Short mmCIF file of C-alpha atoms and ligand atoms in Angstrom, two decimals:
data_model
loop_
_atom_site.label_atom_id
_atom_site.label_comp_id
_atom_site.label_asym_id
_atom_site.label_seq_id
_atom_site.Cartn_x
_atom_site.Cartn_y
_atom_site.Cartn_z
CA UNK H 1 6.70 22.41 17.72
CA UNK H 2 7.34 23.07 21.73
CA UNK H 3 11.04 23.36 23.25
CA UNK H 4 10.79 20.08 25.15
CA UNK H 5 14.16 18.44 25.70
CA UNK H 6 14.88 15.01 26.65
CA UNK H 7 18.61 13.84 28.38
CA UNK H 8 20.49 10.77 27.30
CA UNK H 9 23.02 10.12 29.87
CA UNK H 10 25.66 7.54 28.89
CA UNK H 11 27.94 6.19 31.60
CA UNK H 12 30.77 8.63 31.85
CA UNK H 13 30.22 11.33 29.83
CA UNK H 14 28.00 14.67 30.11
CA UNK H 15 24.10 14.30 29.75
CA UNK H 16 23.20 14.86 25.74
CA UNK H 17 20.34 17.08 25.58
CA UNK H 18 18.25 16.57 22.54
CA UNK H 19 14.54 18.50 21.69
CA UNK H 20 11.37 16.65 21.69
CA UNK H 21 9.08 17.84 18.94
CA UNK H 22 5.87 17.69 19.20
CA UNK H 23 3.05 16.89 16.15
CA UNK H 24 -0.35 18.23 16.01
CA UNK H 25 -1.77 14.83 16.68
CA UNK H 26 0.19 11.27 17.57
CA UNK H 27 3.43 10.78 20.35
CA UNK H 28 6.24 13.60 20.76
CA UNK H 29 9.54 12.81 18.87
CA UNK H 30 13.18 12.42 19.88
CA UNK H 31 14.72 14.35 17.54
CA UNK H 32 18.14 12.56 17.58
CA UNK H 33 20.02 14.59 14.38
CA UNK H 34 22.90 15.75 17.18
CA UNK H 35 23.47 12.72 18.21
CA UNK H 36 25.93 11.54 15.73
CA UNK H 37 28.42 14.11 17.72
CA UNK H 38 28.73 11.69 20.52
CA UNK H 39 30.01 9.17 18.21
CA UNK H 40 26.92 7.16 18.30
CA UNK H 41 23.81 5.81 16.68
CA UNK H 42 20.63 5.29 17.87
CA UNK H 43 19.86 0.74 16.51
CA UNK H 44 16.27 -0.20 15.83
CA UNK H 45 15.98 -2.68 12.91
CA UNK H 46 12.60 -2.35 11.68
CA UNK H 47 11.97 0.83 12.67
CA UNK H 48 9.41 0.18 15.04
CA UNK H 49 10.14 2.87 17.44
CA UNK H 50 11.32 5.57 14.45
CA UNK H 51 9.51 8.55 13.22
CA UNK H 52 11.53 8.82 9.84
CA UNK H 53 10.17 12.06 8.27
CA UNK H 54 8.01 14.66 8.98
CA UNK H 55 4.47 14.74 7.16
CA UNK H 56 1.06 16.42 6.60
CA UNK H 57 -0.94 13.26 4.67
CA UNK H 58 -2.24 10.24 6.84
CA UNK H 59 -2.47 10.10 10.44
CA UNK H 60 -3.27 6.81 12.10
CA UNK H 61 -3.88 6.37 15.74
CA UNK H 62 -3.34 2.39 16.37
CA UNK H 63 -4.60 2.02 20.23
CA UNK H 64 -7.85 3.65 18.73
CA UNK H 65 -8.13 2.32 14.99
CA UNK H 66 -8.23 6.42 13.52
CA UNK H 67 -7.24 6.93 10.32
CA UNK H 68 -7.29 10.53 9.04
CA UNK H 69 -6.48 11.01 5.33
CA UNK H 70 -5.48 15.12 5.38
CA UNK H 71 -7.69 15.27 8.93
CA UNK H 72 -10.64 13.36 7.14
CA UNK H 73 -11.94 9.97 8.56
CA UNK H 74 -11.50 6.86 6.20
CA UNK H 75 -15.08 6.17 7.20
CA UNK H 76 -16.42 9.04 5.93
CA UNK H 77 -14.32 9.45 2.98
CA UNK H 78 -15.12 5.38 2.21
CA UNK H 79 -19.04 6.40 2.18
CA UNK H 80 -19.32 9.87 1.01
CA UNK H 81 -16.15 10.77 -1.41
CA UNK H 82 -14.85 8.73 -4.54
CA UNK H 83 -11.25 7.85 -5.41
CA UNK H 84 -10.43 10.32 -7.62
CA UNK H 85 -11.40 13.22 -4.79
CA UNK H 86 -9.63 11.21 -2.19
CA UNK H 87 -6.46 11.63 -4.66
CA UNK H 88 -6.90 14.89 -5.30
CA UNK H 89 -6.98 15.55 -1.30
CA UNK H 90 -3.53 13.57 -0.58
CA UNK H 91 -1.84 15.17 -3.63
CA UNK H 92 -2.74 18.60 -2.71
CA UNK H 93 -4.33 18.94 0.80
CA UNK H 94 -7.95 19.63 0.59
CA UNK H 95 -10.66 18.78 -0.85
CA UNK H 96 -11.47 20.03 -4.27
CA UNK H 97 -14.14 22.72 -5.32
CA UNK H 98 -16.61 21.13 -8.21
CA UNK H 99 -14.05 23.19 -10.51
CA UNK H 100 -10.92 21.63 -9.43
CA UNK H 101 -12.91 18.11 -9.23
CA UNK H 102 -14.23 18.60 -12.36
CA UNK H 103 -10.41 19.55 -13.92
CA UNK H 104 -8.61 16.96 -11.57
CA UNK H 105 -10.88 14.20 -13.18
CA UNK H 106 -10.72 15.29 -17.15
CA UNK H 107 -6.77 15.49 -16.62
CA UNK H 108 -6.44 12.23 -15.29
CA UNK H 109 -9.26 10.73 -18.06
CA UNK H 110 -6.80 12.50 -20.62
CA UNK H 111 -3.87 10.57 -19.67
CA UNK H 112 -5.67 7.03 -19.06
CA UNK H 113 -3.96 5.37 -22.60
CA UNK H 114 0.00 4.20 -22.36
CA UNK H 115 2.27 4.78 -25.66
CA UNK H 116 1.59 2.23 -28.20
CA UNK H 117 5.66 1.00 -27.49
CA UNK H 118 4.21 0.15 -24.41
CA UNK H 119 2.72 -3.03 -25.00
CA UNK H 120 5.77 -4.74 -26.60
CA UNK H 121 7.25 -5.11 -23.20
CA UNK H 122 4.68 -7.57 -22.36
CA UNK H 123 5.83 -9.93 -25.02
CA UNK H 124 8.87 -10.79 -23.33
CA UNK H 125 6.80 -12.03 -20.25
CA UNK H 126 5.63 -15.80 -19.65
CA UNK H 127 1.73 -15.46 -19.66
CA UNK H 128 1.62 -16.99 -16.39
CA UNK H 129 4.47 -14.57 -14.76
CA UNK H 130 2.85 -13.15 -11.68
CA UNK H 131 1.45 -9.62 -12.44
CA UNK H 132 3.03 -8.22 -9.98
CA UNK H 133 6.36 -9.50 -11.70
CA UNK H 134 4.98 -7.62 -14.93
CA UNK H 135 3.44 -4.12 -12.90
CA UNK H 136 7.64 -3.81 -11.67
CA UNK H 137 8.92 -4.19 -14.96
CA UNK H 138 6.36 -1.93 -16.61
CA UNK H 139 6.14 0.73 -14.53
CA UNK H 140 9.57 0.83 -14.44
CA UNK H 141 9.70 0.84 -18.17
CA UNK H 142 7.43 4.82 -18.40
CA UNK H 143 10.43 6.36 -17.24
CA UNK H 144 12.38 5.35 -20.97
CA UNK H 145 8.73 7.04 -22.18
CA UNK H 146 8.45 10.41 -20.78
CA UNK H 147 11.48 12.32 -20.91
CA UNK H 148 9.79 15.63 -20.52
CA UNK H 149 8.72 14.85 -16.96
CA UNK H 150 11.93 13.99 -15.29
CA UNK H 151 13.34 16.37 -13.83
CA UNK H 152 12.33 16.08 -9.73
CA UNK H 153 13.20 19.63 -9.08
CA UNK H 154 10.39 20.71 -11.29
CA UNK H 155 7.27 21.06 -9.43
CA UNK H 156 5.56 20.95 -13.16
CA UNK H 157 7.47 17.89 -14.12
CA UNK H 158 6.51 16.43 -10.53
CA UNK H 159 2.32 17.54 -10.91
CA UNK H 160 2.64 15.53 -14.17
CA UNK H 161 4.47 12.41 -13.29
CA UNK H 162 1.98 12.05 -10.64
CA UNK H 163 -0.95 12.55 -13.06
CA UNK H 164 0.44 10.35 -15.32
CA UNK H 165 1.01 7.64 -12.80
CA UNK H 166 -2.43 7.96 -10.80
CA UNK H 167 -4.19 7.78 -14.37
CA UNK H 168 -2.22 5.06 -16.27
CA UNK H 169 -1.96 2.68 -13.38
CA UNK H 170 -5.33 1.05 -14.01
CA UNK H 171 -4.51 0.36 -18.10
CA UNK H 172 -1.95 -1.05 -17.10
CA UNK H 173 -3.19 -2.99 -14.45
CA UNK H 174 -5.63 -4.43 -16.70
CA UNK H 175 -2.88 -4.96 -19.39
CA UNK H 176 -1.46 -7.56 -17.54
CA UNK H 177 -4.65 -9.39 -16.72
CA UNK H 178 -5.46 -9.49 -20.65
CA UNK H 179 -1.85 -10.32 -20.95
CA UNK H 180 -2.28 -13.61 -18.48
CA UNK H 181 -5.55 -14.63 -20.35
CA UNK H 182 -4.03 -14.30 -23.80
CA UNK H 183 -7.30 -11.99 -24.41
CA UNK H 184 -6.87 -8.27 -26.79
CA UNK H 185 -6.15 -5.23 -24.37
CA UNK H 186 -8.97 -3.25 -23.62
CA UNK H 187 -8.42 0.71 -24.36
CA UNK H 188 -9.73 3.03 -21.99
CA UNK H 189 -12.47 4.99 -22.11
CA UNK H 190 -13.38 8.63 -21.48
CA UNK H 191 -16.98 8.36 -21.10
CA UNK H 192 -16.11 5.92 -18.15
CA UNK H 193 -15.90 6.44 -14.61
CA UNK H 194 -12.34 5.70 -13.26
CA UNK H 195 -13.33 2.06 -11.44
CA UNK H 196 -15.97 1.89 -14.30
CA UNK H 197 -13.49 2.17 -16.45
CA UNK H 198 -10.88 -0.26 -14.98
CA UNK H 199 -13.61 -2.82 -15.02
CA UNK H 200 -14.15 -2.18 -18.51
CA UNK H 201 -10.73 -2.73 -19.61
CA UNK H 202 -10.71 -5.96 -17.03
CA UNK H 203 -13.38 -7.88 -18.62
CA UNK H 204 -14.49 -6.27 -21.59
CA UNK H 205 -13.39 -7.50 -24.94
CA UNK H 206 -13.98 -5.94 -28.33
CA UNK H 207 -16.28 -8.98 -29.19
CA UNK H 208 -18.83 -7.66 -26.81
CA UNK H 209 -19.21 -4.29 -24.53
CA UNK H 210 -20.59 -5.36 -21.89
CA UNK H 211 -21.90 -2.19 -19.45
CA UNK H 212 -20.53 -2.42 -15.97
CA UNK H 213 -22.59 -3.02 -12.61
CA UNK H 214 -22.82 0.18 -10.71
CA UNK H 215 -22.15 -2.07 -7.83
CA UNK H 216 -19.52 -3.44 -8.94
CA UNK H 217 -17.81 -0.31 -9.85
CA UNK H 218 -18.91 1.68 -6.66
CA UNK H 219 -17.18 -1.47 -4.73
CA UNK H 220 -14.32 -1.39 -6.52
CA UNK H 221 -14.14 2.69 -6.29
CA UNK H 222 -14.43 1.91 -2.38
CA UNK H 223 -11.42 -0.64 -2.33
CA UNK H 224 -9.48 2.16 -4.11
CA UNK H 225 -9.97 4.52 -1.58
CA UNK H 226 -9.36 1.79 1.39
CA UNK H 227 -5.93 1.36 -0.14
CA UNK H 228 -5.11 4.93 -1.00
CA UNK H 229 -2.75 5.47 1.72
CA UNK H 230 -1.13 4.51 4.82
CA UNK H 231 1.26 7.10 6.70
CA UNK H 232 5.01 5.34 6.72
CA UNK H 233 4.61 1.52 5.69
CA UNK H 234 7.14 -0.84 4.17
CA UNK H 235 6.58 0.65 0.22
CA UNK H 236 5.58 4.33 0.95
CA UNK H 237 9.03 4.02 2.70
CA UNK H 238 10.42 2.05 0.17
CA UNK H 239 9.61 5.11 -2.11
CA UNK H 240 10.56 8.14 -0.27
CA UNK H 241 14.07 6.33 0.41
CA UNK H 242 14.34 6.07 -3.66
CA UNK H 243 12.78 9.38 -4.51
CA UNK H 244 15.90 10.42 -1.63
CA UNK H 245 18.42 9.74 -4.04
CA UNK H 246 16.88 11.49 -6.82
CA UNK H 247 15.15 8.44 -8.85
CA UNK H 248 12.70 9.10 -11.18
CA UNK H 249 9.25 8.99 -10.28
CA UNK H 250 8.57 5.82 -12.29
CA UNK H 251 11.64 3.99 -10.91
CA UNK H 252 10.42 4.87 -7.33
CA UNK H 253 6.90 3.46 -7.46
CA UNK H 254 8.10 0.71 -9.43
CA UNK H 255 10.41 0.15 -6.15
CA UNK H 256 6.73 0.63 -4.04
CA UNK H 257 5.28 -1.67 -6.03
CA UNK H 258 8.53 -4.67 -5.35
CA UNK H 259 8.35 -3.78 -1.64
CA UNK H 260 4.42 -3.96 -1.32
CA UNK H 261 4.47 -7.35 -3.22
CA UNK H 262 5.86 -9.40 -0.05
CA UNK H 263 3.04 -11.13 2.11
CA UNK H 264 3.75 -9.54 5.14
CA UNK H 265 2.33 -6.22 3.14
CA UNK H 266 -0.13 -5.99 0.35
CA UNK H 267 0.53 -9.65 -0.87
CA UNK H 268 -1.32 -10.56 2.29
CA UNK H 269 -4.76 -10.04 0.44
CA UNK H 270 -3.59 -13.00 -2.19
CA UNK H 271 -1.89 -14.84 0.76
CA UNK H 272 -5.54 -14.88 2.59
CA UNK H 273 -7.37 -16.58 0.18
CA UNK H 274 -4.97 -18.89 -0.15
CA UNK H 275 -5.12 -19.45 3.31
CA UNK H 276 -8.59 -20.01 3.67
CA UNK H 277 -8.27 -22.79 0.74
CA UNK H 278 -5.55 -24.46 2.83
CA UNK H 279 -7.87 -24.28 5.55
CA UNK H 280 -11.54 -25.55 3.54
CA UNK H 281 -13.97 -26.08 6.33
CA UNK H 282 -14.73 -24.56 9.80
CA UNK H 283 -13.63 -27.72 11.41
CA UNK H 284 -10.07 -27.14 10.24
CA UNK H 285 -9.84 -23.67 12.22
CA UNK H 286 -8.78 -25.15 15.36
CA UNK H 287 -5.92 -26.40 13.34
CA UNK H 288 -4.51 -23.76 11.83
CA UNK H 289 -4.95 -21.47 14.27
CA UNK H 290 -2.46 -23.74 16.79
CA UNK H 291 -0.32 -23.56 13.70
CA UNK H 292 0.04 -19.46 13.84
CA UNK H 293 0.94 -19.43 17.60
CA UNK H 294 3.58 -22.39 17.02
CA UNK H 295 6.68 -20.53 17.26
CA UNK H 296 8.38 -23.41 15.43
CA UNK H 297 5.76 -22.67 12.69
CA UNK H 298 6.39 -20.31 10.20
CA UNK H 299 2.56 -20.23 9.50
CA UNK H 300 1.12 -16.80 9.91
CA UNK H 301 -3.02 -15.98 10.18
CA UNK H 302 -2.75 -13.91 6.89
CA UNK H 303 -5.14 -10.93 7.41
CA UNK H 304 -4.19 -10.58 10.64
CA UNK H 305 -2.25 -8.27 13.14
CA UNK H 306 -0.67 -4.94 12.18
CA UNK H 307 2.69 -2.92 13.21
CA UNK H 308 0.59 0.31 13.75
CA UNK H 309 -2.74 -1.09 14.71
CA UNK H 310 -3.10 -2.72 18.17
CA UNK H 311 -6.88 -2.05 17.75
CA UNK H 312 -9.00 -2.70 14.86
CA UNK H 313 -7.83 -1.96 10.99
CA UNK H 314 -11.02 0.98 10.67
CA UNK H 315 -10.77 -0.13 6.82
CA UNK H 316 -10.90 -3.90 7.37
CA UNK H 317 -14.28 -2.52 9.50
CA UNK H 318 -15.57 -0.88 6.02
CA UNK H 319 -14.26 -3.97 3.79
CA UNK H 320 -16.44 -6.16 6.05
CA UNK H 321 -19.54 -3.77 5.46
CA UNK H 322 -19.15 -3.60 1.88
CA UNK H 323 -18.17 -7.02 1.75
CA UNK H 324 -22.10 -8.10 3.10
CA UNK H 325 -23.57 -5.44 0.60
CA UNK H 326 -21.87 -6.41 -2.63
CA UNK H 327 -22.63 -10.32 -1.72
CA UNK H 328 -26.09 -9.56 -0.99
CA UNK H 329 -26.34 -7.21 -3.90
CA UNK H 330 -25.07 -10.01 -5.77
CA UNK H 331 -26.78 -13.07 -4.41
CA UNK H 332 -23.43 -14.62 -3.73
CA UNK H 333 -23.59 -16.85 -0.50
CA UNK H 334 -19.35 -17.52 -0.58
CA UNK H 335 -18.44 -20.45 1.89
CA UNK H 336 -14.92 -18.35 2.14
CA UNK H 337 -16.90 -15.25 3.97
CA UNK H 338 -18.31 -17.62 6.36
CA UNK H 339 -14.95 -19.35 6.69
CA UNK H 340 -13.32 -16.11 7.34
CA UNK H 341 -16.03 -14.83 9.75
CA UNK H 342 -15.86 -17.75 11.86
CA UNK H 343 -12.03 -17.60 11.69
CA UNK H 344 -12.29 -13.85 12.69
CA UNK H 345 -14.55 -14.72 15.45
CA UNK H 346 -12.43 -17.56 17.42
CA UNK H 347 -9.22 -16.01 16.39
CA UNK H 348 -10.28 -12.75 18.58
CA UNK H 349 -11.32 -14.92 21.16
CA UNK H 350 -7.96 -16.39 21.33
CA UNK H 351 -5.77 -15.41 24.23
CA UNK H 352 -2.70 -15.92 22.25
CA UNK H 353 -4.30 -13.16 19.64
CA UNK H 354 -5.64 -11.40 22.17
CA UNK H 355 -2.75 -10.18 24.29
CA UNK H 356 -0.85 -9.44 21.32
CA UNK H 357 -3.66 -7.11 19.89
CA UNK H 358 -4.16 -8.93 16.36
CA UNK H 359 -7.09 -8.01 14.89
CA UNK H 360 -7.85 -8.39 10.83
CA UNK H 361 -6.12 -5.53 8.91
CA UNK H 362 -7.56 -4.53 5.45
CA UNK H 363 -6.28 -7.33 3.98
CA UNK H 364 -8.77 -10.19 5.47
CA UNK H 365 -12.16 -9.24 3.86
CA UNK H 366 -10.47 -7.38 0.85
CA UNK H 367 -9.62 -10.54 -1.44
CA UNK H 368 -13.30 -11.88 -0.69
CA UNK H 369 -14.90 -8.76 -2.60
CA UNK H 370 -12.34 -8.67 -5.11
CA UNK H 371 -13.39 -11.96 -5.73
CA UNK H 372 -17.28 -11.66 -5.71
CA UNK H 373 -16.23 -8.52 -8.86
CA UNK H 374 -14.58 -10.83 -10.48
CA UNK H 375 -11.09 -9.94 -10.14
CA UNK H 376 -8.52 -13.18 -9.94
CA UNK H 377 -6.70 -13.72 -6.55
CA UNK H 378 -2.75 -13.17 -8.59
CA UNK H 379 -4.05 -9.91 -9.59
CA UNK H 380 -5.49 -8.60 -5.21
CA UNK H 381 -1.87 -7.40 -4.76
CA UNK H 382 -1.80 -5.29 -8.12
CA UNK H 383 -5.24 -3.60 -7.31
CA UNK H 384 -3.41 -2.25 -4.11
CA UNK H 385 -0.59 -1.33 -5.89
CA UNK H 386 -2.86 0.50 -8.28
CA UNK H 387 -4.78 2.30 -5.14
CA UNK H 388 -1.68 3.02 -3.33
CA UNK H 389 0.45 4.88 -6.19
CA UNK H 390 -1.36 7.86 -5.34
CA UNK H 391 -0.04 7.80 -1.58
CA UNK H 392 3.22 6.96 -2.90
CA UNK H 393 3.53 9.94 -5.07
CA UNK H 394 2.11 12.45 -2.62
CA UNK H 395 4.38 10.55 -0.07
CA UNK H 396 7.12 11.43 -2.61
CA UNK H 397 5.85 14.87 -3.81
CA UNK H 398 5.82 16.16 0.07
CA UNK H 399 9.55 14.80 0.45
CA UNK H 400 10.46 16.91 -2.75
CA UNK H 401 8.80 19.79 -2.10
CA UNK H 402 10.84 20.86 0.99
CA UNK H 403 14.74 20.15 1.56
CA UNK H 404 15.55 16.46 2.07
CA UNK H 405 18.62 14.47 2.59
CA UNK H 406 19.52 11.67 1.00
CA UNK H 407 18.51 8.46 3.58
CA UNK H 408 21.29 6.86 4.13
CA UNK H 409 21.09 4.58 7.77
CA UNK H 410 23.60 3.81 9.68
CA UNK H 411 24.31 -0.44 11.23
CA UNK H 412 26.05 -1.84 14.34
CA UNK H 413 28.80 -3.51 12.79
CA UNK H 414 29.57 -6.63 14.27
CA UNK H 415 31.69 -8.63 11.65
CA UNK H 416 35.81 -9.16 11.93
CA UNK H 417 37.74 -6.27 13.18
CA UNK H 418 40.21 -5.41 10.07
CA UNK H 419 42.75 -8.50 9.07
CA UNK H 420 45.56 -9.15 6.19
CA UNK H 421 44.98 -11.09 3.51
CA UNK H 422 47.31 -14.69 4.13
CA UNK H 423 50.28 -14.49 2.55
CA UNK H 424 51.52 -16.78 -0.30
CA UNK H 425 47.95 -17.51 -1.75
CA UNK H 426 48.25 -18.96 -4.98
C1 LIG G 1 -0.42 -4.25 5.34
O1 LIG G 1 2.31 -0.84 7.66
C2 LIG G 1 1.15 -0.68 7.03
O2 LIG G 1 0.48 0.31 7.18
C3 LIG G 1 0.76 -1.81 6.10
C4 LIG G 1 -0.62 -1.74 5.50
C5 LIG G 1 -0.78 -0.58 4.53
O3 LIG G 1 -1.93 -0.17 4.28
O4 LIG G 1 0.26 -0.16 3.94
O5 LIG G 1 -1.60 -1.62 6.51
C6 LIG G 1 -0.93 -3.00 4.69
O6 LIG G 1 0.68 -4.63 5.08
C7 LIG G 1 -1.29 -4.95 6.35
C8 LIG G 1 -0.58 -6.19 6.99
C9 LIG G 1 -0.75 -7.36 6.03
N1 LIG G 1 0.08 -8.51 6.47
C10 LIG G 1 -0.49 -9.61 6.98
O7 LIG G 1 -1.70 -9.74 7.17
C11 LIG G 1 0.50 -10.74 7.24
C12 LIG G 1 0.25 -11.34 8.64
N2 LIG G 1 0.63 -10.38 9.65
C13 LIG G 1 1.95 -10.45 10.21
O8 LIG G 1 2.94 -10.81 9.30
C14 LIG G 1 2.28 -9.26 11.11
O9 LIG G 1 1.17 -9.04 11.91
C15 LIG G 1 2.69 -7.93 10.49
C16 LIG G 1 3.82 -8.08 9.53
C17 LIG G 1 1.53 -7.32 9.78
C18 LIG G 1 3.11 -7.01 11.62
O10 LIG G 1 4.29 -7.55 12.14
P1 LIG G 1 5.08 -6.83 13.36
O11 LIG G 1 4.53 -5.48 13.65
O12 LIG G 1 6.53 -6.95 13.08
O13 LIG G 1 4.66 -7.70 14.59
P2 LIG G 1 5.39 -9.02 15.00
O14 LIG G 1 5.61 -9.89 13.80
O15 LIG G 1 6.55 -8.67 15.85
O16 LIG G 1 4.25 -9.73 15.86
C19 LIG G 1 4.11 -9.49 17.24
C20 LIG G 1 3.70 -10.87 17.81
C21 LIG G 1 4.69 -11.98 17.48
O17 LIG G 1 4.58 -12.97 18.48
P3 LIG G 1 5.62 -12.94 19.75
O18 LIG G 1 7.03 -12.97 19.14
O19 LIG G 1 5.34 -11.65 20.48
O20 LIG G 1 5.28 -14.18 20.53
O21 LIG G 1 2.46 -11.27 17.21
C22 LIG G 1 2.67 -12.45 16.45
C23 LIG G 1 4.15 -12.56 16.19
O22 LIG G 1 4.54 -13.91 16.00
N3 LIG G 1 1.92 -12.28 15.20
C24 LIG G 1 1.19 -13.22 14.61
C25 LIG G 1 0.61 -12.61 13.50
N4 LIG G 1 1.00 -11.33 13.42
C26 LIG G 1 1.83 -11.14 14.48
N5 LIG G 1 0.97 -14.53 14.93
C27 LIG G 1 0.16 -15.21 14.09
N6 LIG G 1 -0.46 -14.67 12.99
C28 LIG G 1 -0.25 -13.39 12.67
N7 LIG G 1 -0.85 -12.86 11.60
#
């Protein structure tokens, strides 16, 4: 990284010099460490103008909708990879030789089932809880299951959390769909396929084995890898600040999981269908979309706009593609598609969304395949929870492997100055 500096000069006292660093791809840094020996802190709630780690995974450019997984585009990794060599290239940096691919997938296929013990947690759950409530409690739960794997300064222990978690993610997915339908859970099965295979335990039952559309499954391997990763969002961050304190892998992606299930992030794929039922017919559009850019409205176009991209989402780009393809594979002519297109359409026409630069993000087409496979709208936000463990634990992995300080931020206080307690209080 170049010796750039930058100067901060503060009224009165001698110009702070601080270094500039400098990436191999996005904006030069501020690195701002030294500043805390001025007596000061830099403020930016939200973090929208804060680089908070260093990192080799995702890179996404938002003026131009880029997103690089490890310096390969989404596009091309959404058409010519699958989701288990997509996770095998975050975890470890490159892609893997037929070897590797073929040793990455039996490993994962040979950690697919959950202890037995497992299951009992479910019982204590009201079959309508939200999955999501269930996938926090449950993932939580593994770390009371695999003591051997604990220890975070152990890059062995760390290789097979992260196994572990990219592998059992989808039983237990589909664990709490069974659970919510009061139907047997499905066990996985080796000679599946890993979407195969979480389709299987989906909507299988052992009354009747049904095989699974290759469509179906080679959709829902592409939503996977949509949703693999996503540089520094709300529950990546969420995780490396938990892995920071030296949490267990399990409680840290169970702490993904909480933060990804508000609808500003990954609940926004549940939060769009919704939406589009609120809004039933193209004539309503008009409507609703005065009702996002009413300031006194707290109504949001779900689907839309994105911290990062000021361009379009390059996955919501794919979703759309595969979206026409599985609903043409599958004969499905969905009113809600036609709904959303037409939404997308006058919404981008839209001054108000135009000169804020809100386009979809991968959440507007995403809930409209998952629905066309089958899968029920409570259960959008665990399929990206599923898909995105793996860029949690490389996210967490990377922060592990090097040395890391706890994160601790700092605040601009601005409550009472110090005061006694009254005296005489009963
Ligand atoms: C994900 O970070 C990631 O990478 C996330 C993610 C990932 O893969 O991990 O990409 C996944 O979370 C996608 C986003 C899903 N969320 C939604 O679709 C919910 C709807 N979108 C908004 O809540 C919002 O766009 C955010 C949360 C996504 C981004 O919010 P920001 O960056 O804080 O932007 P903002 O709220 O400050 O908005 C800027 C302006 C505001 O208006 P003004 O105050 O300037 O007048 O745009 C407006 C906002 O009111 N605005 C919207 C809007 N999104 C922003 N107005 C109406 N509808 C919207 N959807």
């Amino acid at each position: 990284m170049a010796d750039k500096k930058a100067q901060l000069i503060i009224e009165g006292n001698a110009p702070v010099e601080l270094p500039v660093l400098t990436g191999t791809m996005g904006p030069d840094v501020i690195d701002v460490r030294s500043l805390t020996a001025t007596g000061r802190f830099t403020f930016d709630p939200g973090f929208m103008s804060t680089a908070s780690c260093e990192s080799k995974i995702t890179y996404i450019d938002g003026d131009k909708g880029i997103l690089l997984h490890r310096g390969y585009p989404i596009e091309q990794l959404a058409e010519q990879s699958d989701y288990l060599e997509t996770c095998y290239l975050l975890l470890n940096g490159e892609l893997p030789s037929k070897e590797e691919k073929a040793k990455f997938v039996g490993t994962i296929k040979n950690h697919t089932m959950v202890h037995e013990q497992l299951k009992s947690f479910f019982n204590g759950f009201r079959r309508d809880a939200h999955p999501m409530a269930i996938m926090c409690g449950v993932v939580g739960a593994l770390s009371a299951f695999y003591h051997d794997s604990l220890d975070i300064n152990n890059p062995q222990h760390r290789e097979v959390s992260a196994m572990r978690l990219v592998a059992k993610m989808p039983t237990i997915a589909a664990m709490t769909y069974k659970y919510s339908m009061g139907q047997p859970m499905m066990y996985p099965r080796n000679d599946l396929n890993y979407a195969e295979n979480f389709l299987h335990m989906m909507f299988n039952t052992p009354c009747e084995i049904k095989p699974i559309s290759p469509v179906l499954a080679k959709a829902m391997d592409k939503i996977f890898i949509l949703h693999a990763d996503h540089e520094q969002n709300a529950s990546t961050s969420t995780v490396r600040l938990a892995g920071s304190s030296g949490a267990n892998p399990f409680a840290c992606i169970a702490a993904g999981i909480a933060a990804l299930w508000g609808p500003a992030h990954g609940g926004a794929n549940e939060a769009v269908l919704s939406m589009l039922d609120e809004i039933g017919s193209v004539e309503n559009i008009d409507k609703f979309i005065a009702k996002a850019k009413d300031k006194n409205d707290p109504f949001k176009l779900m689907g839309f706009g994105h911290r990062v991209y000021k361009n379009f989402d390059p996955r919501a780009k794919v979703m759309k593609q595969t979206c026409d393809e599985v609903l043409a594979e599958l004969g499905i002519n969905d009113p809600q598609l036609e709904l959303a297109m037409k939404l997308d359409e006058i919404a981008r026409n839209d001054p108000y969304f135009k000169e804020r630069n809100l386009y979809p993000n991968v959440d507007f087409y995403s809930g409209i395949i998952l629905k066309a496979i089958g899968i029920p709208t409570s259960m959008f936000t665990v399929i990206f929870a599923l898909a995105r463990t793996v860029g949690w634990i490389s996210h967490w992995k990377e922060m592990l492997s090097s040395p890391y300080k706890i994160g601790r931020p700092r605040q601009l206080y601005t409550g009472y100055e110090q005061r006694d307690l009254p005296s005489g209080r009963d």
